Amino acid sequence: MKSLPIIGITMGDPVGVGPEIIAKVLNKKEIYALCHPLVFGDVRVLERAAAIVGANLAFRRADTPEAGLYNPGLVDVAPVSDLDPDQLAPRTPCALTGDAMVKYITSAVDFAKENRIQAVTTGPIQKAAMHAAGYDYAGHTELLAQRTNTDRYVMMLAGDRLRVVLVTIHMAMTRVPAHVTREKIISTIEVTGQALQERFGIARPRLAVAALNPHAGEEGAFGNEEKDIIIPAMEHFQGTDIQLDGPLPADTLFYHAQKGKWDAVVCMYHDQGLIPFKMIHFHDGVNTTLGLPIIRTSVDHGTAYDIAGTGKADPGSLEAAIRMAALQAQNRRDLPG
């Protein structure tokens, strides 16, 4: 039998819900049947989180992935920080927690680059605390791209009923049309198609391409981006293994997408994809970054400071992210050669 993949789980903000949802998920024995989880975090913070959520867990230090025992009930922790939980202000991020959350990520990524762990699943972080600690990243994705020297990457939100990828991500709506270019659409489709083949085991991916304008522009009545930009980009893939439909009006395509007509939907801007996705997968959605040389999945929610420390946080997204990381690691390992 092949050994299980080691999944590095970064703890996220020590004063957010990350430690609590980790304790909840790793209290489930079935996770250990899928992978070897290694938490990049802080033992004392995790011990407090386990007590808050009532998880019957012990924690042990594993300085390297090879040192992990990976037994249910005994959580292996790569001890990146050693914070005093009593000195952390509940639900109050600061430069200290910002520095810790970045180092959890960079430590896990460096092991993944060496293939000493087979995937990274990231917990929620807080950008202001990260900036206060001196790290000038817009977020997780930009940090990961720089750490892995990656120029082309795509944000995918994935669940068992719907997958969406974004041509543009975090920008004002007034800036979106100028950034929806033929080259950007082609790059997004190429990265998505390759990832669906290599990490999701889909030999001939079927993608729906959303229009930018209402009613797909209505023959130019509502805009010309469809015929001038999107259709020429789609023509680039004629004769390839990537099958495309579109550009399709976004007000109707998601009805068919969530019924399984396509393997993913290529969306032109953030809310076009995220609104329908979160309507369906609010509690179990996964954010996975395509195009990186490493496998990365993440929870699809933030630090939830309003409920941090209460034990109320839903661990569904983290569990789904770990399961998806294990699936991608297995599919990558099964590739020929």
mmCIF file of C-alpha atoms in Angstrom:
data_model
loop_
_atom_site.group_PDB
_atom_site.id
_atom_site.type_symbol
_atom_site.label_atom_id
_atom_site.label_comp_id
_atom_site.label_asym_id
_atom_site.label_seq_id
_atom_site.Cartn_x
_atom_site.Cartn_y
_atom_site.Cartn_z
ATOM 1 C CA MET A 1 0.000 0.000 0.000
ATOM 2 C CA LYS A 2 1.104 3.544 -0.706
ATOM 3 C CA SER A 3 1.796 5.672 2.342
ATOM 4 C CA LEU A 4 -0.670 8.419 3.154
ATOM 5 C CA PRO A 5 0.262 11.966 2.141
ATOM 6 C CA ILE A 6 1.471 14.339 4.838
ATOM 7 C CA ILE A 7 -0.722 17.448 4.883
ATOM 8 C CA GLY A 8 0.744 20.525 6.552
ATOM 9 C CA ILE A 9 -2.024 22.471 8.299
ATOM 10 C CA THR A 10 -1.134 26.067 9.162
ATOM 11 C CA MET A 11 -2.779 27.327 12.327
ATOM 12 C CA GLY A 12 -3.754 30.780 11.087
ATOM 13 C CA ASP A 13 -4.173 33.636 13.526
ATOM 14 C CA PRO A 14 -3.581 32.380 17.084
ATOM 15 C CA VAL A 15 -6.409 34.614 18.358
ATOM 16 C CA GLY A 16 -8.862 33.652 15.606
ATOM 17 C CA VAL A 17 -10.882 30.468 15.150
ATOM 18 C CA GLY A 18 -8.065 28.579 13.401
ATOM 19 C CA PRO A 19 -6.807 26.679 16.483
ATOM 20 C CA GLU A 20 -10.356 25.698 17.478
ATOM 21 C CA ILE A 21 -11.415 24.320 14.094
ATOM 22 C CA ILE A 22 -8.127 22.400 13.864
ATOM 23 C CA ALA A 23 -8.837 20.790 17.230
ATOM 24 C CA LYS A 24 -12.368 19.891 16.131
ATOM 25 C CA VAL A 25 -11.282 18.337 12.823
ATOM 26 C CA LEU A 26 -8.307 16.425 14.206
ATOM 27 C CA ASN A 27 -10.517 14.995 16.918
ATOM 28 C CA LYS A 28 -12.062 12.877 14.122
ATOM 29 C CA LYS A 29 -10.274 9.571 13.646
ATOM 30 C CA GLU A 30 -11.388 9.283 10.029
ATOM 31 C CA ILE A 31 -9.086 12.164 9.028
ATOM 32 C CA TYR A 32 -6.123 9.950 9.907
ATOM 33 C CA ALA A 33 -7.359 7.357 7.437
ATOM 34 C CA LEU A 34 -6.981 9.928 4.643
ATOM 35 C CA CYS A 35 -3.694 11.622 5.460
ATOM 36 C CA HIS A 36 -0.980 12.322 8.004
ATOM 37 C CA PRO A 37 -1.857 15.771 9.416
ATOM 38 C CA LEU A 38 1.002 17.928 10.691
ATOM 39 C CA VAL A 39 0.021 21.247 12.272
ATOM 40 C CA PHE A 40 2.384 24.181 11.782
ATOM 41 C CA GLY A 41 1.545 26.228 14.823
ATOM 42 C CA ASP A 42 1.851 26.519 18.563
ATOM 43 C CA VAL A 43 1.398 23.701 21.080
ATOM 44 C CA ARG A 44 0.131 25.784 23.991
ATOM 45 C CA VAL A 45 -2.338 27.716 21.851
ATOM 46 C CA LEU A 46 -3.664 24.451 20.433
ATOM 47 C CA GLU A 47 -3.972 22.915 23.906
ATOM 48 C CA ARG A 48 -6.107 25.837 25.001
ATOM 49 C CA ALA A 49 -8.243 25.552 21.852
ATOM 50 C CA ALA A 50 -8.794 21.835 22.463
ATOM 51 C CA ALA A 51 -9.995 22.601 25.974
ATOM 52 C CA ILE A 52 -12.383 25.259 24.653
ATOM 53 C CA VAL A 53 -14.001 22.901 22.124
ATOM 54 C CA GLY A 54 -13.910 19.862 24.398
ATOM 55 C CA ALA A 55 -11.621 17.805 22.141
ATOM 56 C CA ASN A 56 -9.906 14.878 23.841
ATOM 57 C CA LEU A 57 -6.488 15.446 22.281
ATOM 58 C CA ALA A 58 -2.849 15.437 23.291
ATOM 59 C CA PHE A 59 -0.211 17.372 21.369
ATOM 60 C CA ARG A 60 3.402 16.461 20.688
ATOM 61 C CA ARG A 61 6.218 18.401 19.065
ATOM 62 C CA ALA A 62 7.487 17.140 15.707
ATOM 63 C CA ASP A 63 10.257 19.377 14.456
ATOM 64 C CA THR A 64 10.239 17.719 11.031
ATOM 65 C CA PRO A 65 7.601 15.831 9.026
ATOM 66 C CA GLU A 66 9.649 12.663 9.421
ATOM 67 C CA ALA A 67 9.377 12.950 13.209
ATOM 68 C CA GLY A 68 5.577 12.731 13.205
ATOM 69 C CA LEU A 69 3.782 9.679 14.588
ATOM 70 C CA TYR A 70 0.404 10.532 12.998
ATOM 71 C CA ASN A 71 -1.791 8.647 15.447
ATOM 72 C CA PRO A 72 -5.409 9.637 16.157
ATOM 73 C CA GLY A 73 -5.750 11.451 19.445
ATOM 74 C CA LEU A 74 -2.106 12.551 19.461
ATOM 75 C CA VAL A 75 -1.649 15.622 17.251
ATOM 76 C CA ASP A 76 1.789 16.242 15.753
ATOM 77 C CA VAL A 77 2.778 19.908 15.816
ATOM 78 C CA ALA A 78 5.694 21.580 14.081
ATOM 79 C CA PRO A 79 6.346 24.176 16.817
ATOM 80 C CA VAL A 80 6.898 27.318 14.786
ATOM 81 C CA SER A 81 5.975 29.639 17.664
ATOM 82 C CA ASP A 82 5.876 29.376 21.443
ATOM 83 C CA LEU A 83 3.369 31.979 22.524
ATOM 84 C CA ASP A 84 1.941 32.332 25.999
ATOM 85 C CA PRO A 85 -1.841 32.045 25.559
ATOM 86 C CA ASP A 86 -2.392 34.038 28.741
ATOM 87 C CA GLN A 87 -0.523 36.968 27.206
ATOM 88 C CA LEU A 88 -2.639 37.029 24.038
ATOM 89 C CA ALA A 89 -5.632 39.340 24.069
ATOM 90 C CA PRO A 90 -8.642 37.278 22.968
ATOM 91 C CA ARG A 91 -9.913 38.161 19.505
ATOM 92 C CA THR A 92 -7.308 40.940 19.243
ATOM 93 C CA PRO A 93 -4.677 40.445 16.523
ATOM 94 C CA CYS A 94 -1.361 42.242 16.815
ATOM 95 C CA ALA A 95 2.119 42.301 15.288
ATOM 96 C CA LEU A 96 3.098 39.271 17.399
ATOM 97 C CA THR A 97 0.263 37.117 16.076
ATOM 98 C CA GLY A 98 0.799 38.525 12.577
ATOM 99 C CA ASP A 99 4.432 37.425 12.597
ATOM 100 C CA ALA A 100 3.460 33.973 13.863
ATOM 101 C CA MET A 101 0.769 33.393 11.236
ATOM 102 C CA VAL A 102 3.168 34.253 8.395
ATOM 103 C CA LYS A 103 5.872 31.956 9.733
ATOM 104 C CA TYR A 104 3.413 29.051 9.975
ATOM 105 C CA ILE A 105 2.800 29.472 6.245
ATOM 106 C CA THR A 106 6.403 29.935 5.144
ATOM 107 C CA SER A 107 7.580 26.958 7.195
ATOM 108 C CA ALA A 108 4.947 24.670 5.683
ATOM 109 C CA VAL A 109 5.570 25.932 2.141
ATOM 110 C CA ASP A 110 9.301 25.328 2.431
ATOM 111 C CA PHE A 111 8.722 21.702 3.453
ATOM 112 C CA ALA A 112 6.214 21.309 0.601
ATOM 113 C CA LYS A 113 8.740 22.645 -1.919
ATOM 114 C CA GLU A 114 11.086 19.857 -0.820
ATOM 115 C CA ASN A 115 8.199 17.330 -1.056
ATOM 116 C CA ARG A 116 8.678 16.461 2.601
ATOM 117 C CA ILE A 117 4.992 17.208 2.956
ATOM 118 C CA GLN A 118 2.656 16.629 0.021
ATOM 119 C CA ALA A 119 0.221 19.529 0.465
ATOM 120 C CA VAL A 120 -0.505 22.597 2.566
ATOM 121 C CA THR A 121 -3.904 23.482 4.032
ATOM 122 C CA THR A 122 -4.013 27.003 5.408
ATOM 123 C CA GLY A 123 -6.034 28.353 8.311
ATOM 124 C CA PRO A 124 -7.543 31.853 8.325
ATOM 125 C CA ILE A 125 -5.261 34.872 8.700
ATOM 126 C CA GLN A 126 -5.762 38.570 9.302
ATOM 127 C CA LYS A 127 -4.084 40.873 6.808
ATOM 128 C CA ALA A 128 -3.809 43.944 9.073
ATOM 129 C CA ALA A 129 -1.870 41.967 11.692
ATOM 130 C CA MET A 130 0.357 40.562 8.967
ATOM 131 C CA HIS A 131 1.074 44.091 7.758
ATOM 132 C CA ALA A 132 1.703 45.267 11.326
ATOM 133 C CA ALA A 133 4.378 42.572 11.576
ATOM 134 C CA GLY A 134 6.134 44.043 8.536
ATOM 135 C CA TYR A 135 4.901 41.712 5.790
ATOM 136 C CA ASP A 136 3.601 43.599 2.774
ATOM 137 C CA TYR A 137 1.418 40.922 1.172
ATOM 138 C CA ALA A 138 -2.126 41.446 -0.052
ATOM 139 C CA GLY A 139 -2.994 38.013 1.339
ATOM 140 C CA HIS A 140 -2.264 34.292 1.393
ATOM 141 C CA THR A 141 -2.126 33.843 -2.360
ATOM 142 C CA GLU A 142 0.434 36.567 -2.988
ATOM 143 C CA LEU A 143 2.632 35.258 -0.174
ATOM 144 C CA LEU A 144 2.477 31.730 -1.597
ATOM 145 C CA ALA A 145 3.193 32.922 -5.133
ATOM 146 C CA GLN A 146 6.281 34.838 -4.038
ATOM 147 C CA ARG A 147 7.535 32.005 -1.822
ATOM 148 C CA THR A 148 7.250 29.541 -4.720
ATOM 149 C CA ASN A 149 8.389 31.949 -7.475
ATOM 150 C CA THR A 150 5.077 31.535 -9.308
ATOM 151 C CA ASP A 151 3.881 34.037 -11.908
ATOM 152 C CA ARG A 152 0.702 32.323 -13.159
ATOM 153 C CA TYR A 153 -1.811 31.236 -10.558
ATOM 154 C CA VAL A 154 -5.576 30.995 -10.305
ATOM 155 C CA MET A 155 -7.944 31.162 -7.339
ATOM 156 C CA MET A 156 -10.471 28.321 -7.359
ATOM 157 C CA LEU A 157 -13.385 27.962 -4.952
ATOM 158 C CA ALA A 158 -14.483 24.348 -4.897
ATOM 159 C CA GLY A 159 -17.219 22.191 -3.409
ATOM 160 C CA ASP A 160 -18.909 18.947 -4.355
ATOM 161 C CA ARG A 161 -21.551 20.774 -6.442
ATOM 162 C CA LEU A 162 -19.717 23.753 -7.891
ATOM 163 C CA ARG A 163 -16.208 24.924 -8.781
ATOM 164 C CA VAL A 164 -15.473 28.495 -9.843
ATOM 165 C CA VAL A 165 -12.254 30.202 -10.959
ATOM 166 C CA LEU A 166 -11.700 33.925 -11.280
ATOM 167 C CA VAL A 167 -10.086 35.911 -14.094
ATOM 168 C CA THR A 168 -9.884 39.007 -11.856
ATOM 169 C CA ILE A 169 -9.964 38.826 -8.077
ATOM 170 C CA HIS A 170 -9.829 41.702 -5.600
ATOM 171 C CA MET A 171 -10.352 45.007 -7.389
ATOM 172 C CA ALA A 172 -12.950 47.747 -7.735
ATOM 173 C CA MET A 173 -15.706 47.003 -10.230
ATOM 174 C CA THR A 174 -14.729 50.095 -12.211
ATOM 175 C CA ARG A 175 -11.343 48.487 -12.914
ATOM 176 C CA VAL A 176 -12.609 45.049 -13.942
ATOM 177 C CA PRO A 177 -13.296 45.602 -17.681
ATOM 178 C CA ALA A 178 -9.757 46.836 -18.336
ATOM 179 C CA HIS A 179 -8.314 43.736 -16.641
ATOM 180 C CA VAL A 180 -10.495 41.223 -18.498
ATOM 181 C CA THR A 181 -8.054 40.679 -21.344
ATOM 182 C CA ARG A 182 -7.652 37.911 -23.905
ATOM 183 C CA GLU A 183 -4.283 36.980 -22.410
ATOM 184 C CA LYS A 184 -5.637 36.825 -18.850
ATOM 185 C CA ILE A 185 -8.585 34.652 -19.864
ATOM 186 C CA ILE A 186 -6.323 32.270 -21.800
ATOM 187 C CA SER A 187 -3.945 31.988 -18.847
ATOM 188 C CA THR A 188 -6.815 31.330 -16.419
ATOM 189 C CA ILE A 189 -8.263 28.580 -18.626
ATOM 190 C CA GLU A 190 -4.858 26.976 -19.226
ATOM 191 C CA VAL A 191 -3.964 26.849 -15.519
ATOM 192 C CA THR A 192 -7.450 25.606 -14.605
ATOM 193 C CA GLY A 193 -7.518 22.904 -17.270
ATOM 194 C CA GLN A 194 -4.103 21.567 -16.316
ATOM 195 C CA ALA A 195 -5.013 21.506 -12.612
ATOM 196 C CA LEU A 196 -8.279 19.681 -13.264
ATOM 197 C CA GLN A 197 -6.340 17.056 -15.203
ATOM 198 C CA GLU A 198 -3.417 16.638 -12.806
ATOM 199 C CA ARG A 199 -5.015 17.270 -9.400
ATOM 200 C CA PHE A 200 -8.668 16.334 -9.875
ATOM 201 C CA GLY A 201 -8.202 13.404 -12.281
ATOM 202 C CA ILE A 202 -10.396 14.860 -15.062
ATOM 203 C CA ALA A 203 -8.855 13.939 -18.428
ATOM 204 C CA ARG A 204 -10.993 16.254 -20.597
ATOM 205 C CA PRO A 205 -12.180 19.163 -18.448
ATOM 206 C CA ARG A 206 -15.468 20.807 -19.364
ATOM 207 C CA LEU A 207 -15.538 24.527 -18.555
ATOM 208 C CA ALA A 208 -18.303 27.088 -18.770
ATOM 209 C CA VAL A 209 -17.039 30.592 -19.529
ATOM 210 C CA ALA A 210 -19.186 33.349 -18.066
ATOM 211 C CA ALA A 211 -19.911 36.504 -20.011
ATOM 212 C CA LEU A 212 -18.880 39.852 -18.555
ATOM 213 C CA ASN A 213 -22.050 41.717 -19.521
ATOM 214 C CA PRO A 214 -25.757 40.977 -18.940
ATOM 215 C CA HIS A 215 -27.215 38.560 -21.498
ATOM 216 C CA ALA A 216 -23.673 37.982 -22.839
ATOM 217 C CA GLY A 217 -23.698 41.468 -24.312
ATOM 218 C CA GLU A 218 -26.876 40.892 -26.363
ATOM 219 C CA GLU A 219 -25.091 41.216 -29.734
ATOM 220 C CA GLY A 220 -23.293 44.352 -28.580
ATOM 221 C CA ALA A 221 -26.305 46.117 -27.079
ATOM 222 C CA PHE A 222 -24.833 45.816 -23.579
ATOM 223 C CA GLY A 223 -21.120 45.720 -24.389
ATOM 224 C CA ASN A 224 -18.608 44.272 -26.820
ATOM 225 C CA GLU A 225 -16.243 42.403 -24.489
ATOM 226 C CA GLU A 226 -17.788 39.055 -25.359
ATOM 227 C CA LYS A 227 -17.151 39.229 -29.117
ATOM 228 C CA ASP A 228 -13.940 41.281 -28.924
ATOM 229 C CA ILE A 229 -12.162 39.572 -25.996
ATOM 230 C CA ILE A 230 -13.827 36.483 -24.527
ATOM 231 C CA ILE A 231 -14.680 34.614 -27.743
ATOM 232 C CA PRO A 232 -11.188 35.145 -29.252
ATOM 233 C CA ALA A 233 -9.686 33.824 -26.010
ATOM 234 C CA MET A 234 -11.884 30.730 -26.151
ATOM 235 C CA GLU A 235 -10.905 30.080 -29.781
ATOM 236 C CA HIS A 236 -7.330 29.552 -28.563
ATOM 237 C CA PHE A 237 -8.453 26.173 -27.132
ATOM 238 C CA GLN A 238 -10.008 24.694 -30.253
ATOM 239 C CA GLY A 239 -8.623 21.198 -30.829
ATOM 240 C CA THR A 240 -7.354 20.798 -27.251
ATOM 241 C CA ASP A 241 -8.487 18.531 -24.398
ATOM 242 C CA ILE A 242 -10.193 21.496 -22.711
ATOM 243 C CA GLN A 243 -13.858 21.754 -23.733
ATOM 244 C CA LEU A 244 -15.417 25.213 -23.455
ATOM 245 C CA ASP A 245 -18.994 26.516 -23.551
ATOM 246 C CA GLY A 246 -19.731 30.226 -23.693
ATOM 247 C CA PRO A 247 -19.622 33.038 -23.171
ATOM 248 C CA LEU A 248 -22.774 32.313 -21.193
ATOM 249 C CA PRO A 249 -25.021 34.734 -19.273
ATOM 250 C CA ALA A 250 -24.131 34.484 -15.600
ATOM 251 C CA ASP A 251 -27.755 34.803 -14.491
ATOM 252 C CA THR A 252 -28.567 31.321 -15.834
ATOM 253 C CA LEU A 253 -25.375 29.294 -16.154
ATOM 254 C CA PHE A 254 -24.960 28.566 -12.428
ATOM 255 C CA TYR A 255 -28.283 26.715 -12.339
ATOM 256 C CA HIS A 256 -26.841 24.187 -14.782
ATOM 257 C CA ALA A 257 -23.318 24.297 -13.293
ATOM 258 C CA GLN A 258 -24.441 23.203 -9.840
ATOM 259 C CA LYS A 259 -26.219 20.251 -11.449
ATOM 260 C CA GLY A 260 -22.899 18.995 -12.830
ATOM 261 C CA LYS A 261 -22.979 20.143 -16.459
ATOM 262 C CA TRP A 262 -19.405 21.467 -16.250
ATOM 263 C CA ASP A 263 -16.305 20.714 -14.169
ATOM 264 C CA ALA A 264 -15.736 24.406 -13.391
ATOM 265 C CA VAL A 265 -16.986 27.876 -14.284
ATOM 266 C CA VAL A 266 -14.578 30.586 -15.445
ATOM 267 C CA CYS A 267 -15.845 33.854 -13.951
ATOM 268 C CA MET A 268 -14.761 37.312 -15.025
ATOM 269 C CA TYR A 269 -14.829 38.977 -11.597
ATOM 270 C CA HIS A 270 -14.981 38.201 -7.889
ATOM 271 C CA ASP A 271 -18.659 38.510 -6.989
ATOM 272 C CA GLN A 272 -19.832 36.892 -10.226
ATOM 273 C CA GLY A 273 -18.380 33.624 -8.945
ATOM 274 C CA LEU A 274 -18.397 34.037 -5.190
ATOM 275 C CA ILE A 275 -22.062 34.927 -4.707
ATOM 276 C CA PRO A 276 -23.460 31.698 -6.227
ATOM 277 C CA PHE A 277 -20.630 29.651 -4.763
ATOM 278 C CA LYS A 278 -21.214 30.805 -1.193
ATOM 279 C CA MET A 279 -24.950 30.451 -1.606
ATOM 280 C CA ILE A 280 -24.329 26.716 -2.083
ATOM 281 C CA HIS A 281 -21.100 26.061 -0.173
ATOM 282 C CA PHE A 282 -21.103 28.590 2.669
ATOM 283 C CA HIS A 283 -19.990 26.045 5.301
ATOM 284 C CA ASP A 284 -17.992 23.539 3.253
ATOM 285 C CA GLY A 285 -16.367 25.574 0.476
ATOM 286 C CA VAL A 286 -12.642 25.231 -0.179
ATOM 287 C CA ASN A 287 -10.230 27.777 -1.615
ATOM 288 C CA THR A 288 -7.452 26.107 -3.612
ATOM 289 C CA THR A 289 -4.682 27.916 -5.481
ATOM 290 C CA LEU A 290 -4.007 26.463 -8.922
ATOM 291 C CA GLY A 291 -0.732 26.910 -10.780
ATOM 292 C CA LEU A 292 1.592 26.671 -7.774
ATOM 293 C CA PRO A 293 4.275 23.965 -7.774
ATOM 294 C CA ILE A 294 2.818 22.818 -4.447
ATOM 295 C CA ILE A 295 -0.721 21.802 -3.520
ATOM 296 C CA ARG A 296 -2.487 24.394 -1.428
ATOM 297 C CA THR A 297 -6.047 24.341 -0.116
ATOM 298 C CA SER A 298 -7.625 26.655 2.422
ATOM 299 C CA VAL A 299 -10.726 27.354 4.411
ATOM 300 C CA ASP A 300 -13.140 29.655 2.625
ATOM 301 C CA HIS A 301 -13.714 31.955 5.600
ATOM 302 C CA GLY A 302 -11.911 34.424 7.795
ATOM 303 C CA THR A 303 -10.707 34.544 11.383
ATOM 304 C CA ALA A 304 -14.237 35.061 12.792
ATOM 305 C CA TYR A 305 -13.067 37.095 15.778
ATOM 306 C CA ASP A 306 -16.665 37.571 16.889
ATOM 307 C CA ILE A 307 -16.889 33.896 17.898
ATOM 308 C CA ALA A 308 -13.205 33.090 18.519
ATOM 309 C CA GLY A 309 -12.733 31.523 21.935
ATOM 310 C CA THR A 310 -16.358 30.381 22.197
ATOM 311 C CA GLY A 311 -15.994 26.954 20.574
ATOM 312 C CA LYS A 312 -18.831 27.744 18.147
ATOM 313 C CA ALA A 313 -16.818 27.861 14.919
ATOM 314 C CA ASP A 314 -17.939 25.435 12.205
ATOM 315 C CA PRO A 315 -15.033 23.181 11.118
ATOM 316 C CA GLY A 316 -16.711 22.055 7.896
ATOM 317 C CA SER A 317 -14.608 24.157 5.529
ATOM 318 C CA LEU A 318 -11.330 23.057 7.131
ATOM 319 C CA GLU A 319 -12.307 19.392 6.976
ATOM 320 C CA ALA A 320 -13.268 19.781 3.320
ATOM 321 C CA ALA A 321 -9.962 21.570 2.613
ATOM 322 C CA ILE A 322 -7.934 18.759 4.191
ATOM 323 C CA ARG A 323 -9.895 16.137 2.265
ATOM 324 C CA MET A 324 -9.342 18.026 -0.992
ATOM 325 C CA ALA A 325 -5.611 18.392 -0.265
ATOM 326 C CA ALA A 326 -5.359 14.642 0.265
ATOM 327 C CA LEU A 327 -7.275 13.970 -2.958
ATOM 328 C CA GLN A 328 -5.057 16.302 -4.977
ATOM 329 C CA ALA A 329 -1.914 14.784 -3.461
ATOM 330 C CA GLN A 330 -3.099 11.285 -4.376
ATOM 331 C CA ASN A 331 -4.009 12.292 -7.936
ATOM 332 C CA ARG A 332 -0.657 14.010 -8.427
ATOM 333 C CA ARG A 333 1.173 10.943 -7.126
ATOM 334 C CA ASP A 334 -0.742 8.724 -9.571
ATOM 335 C CA LEU A 335 0.333 10.742 -12.637
ATOM 336 C CA PRO A 336 2.384 8.766 -15.176
ATOM 337 C CA GLY A 337 6.150 9.231 -14.761
#
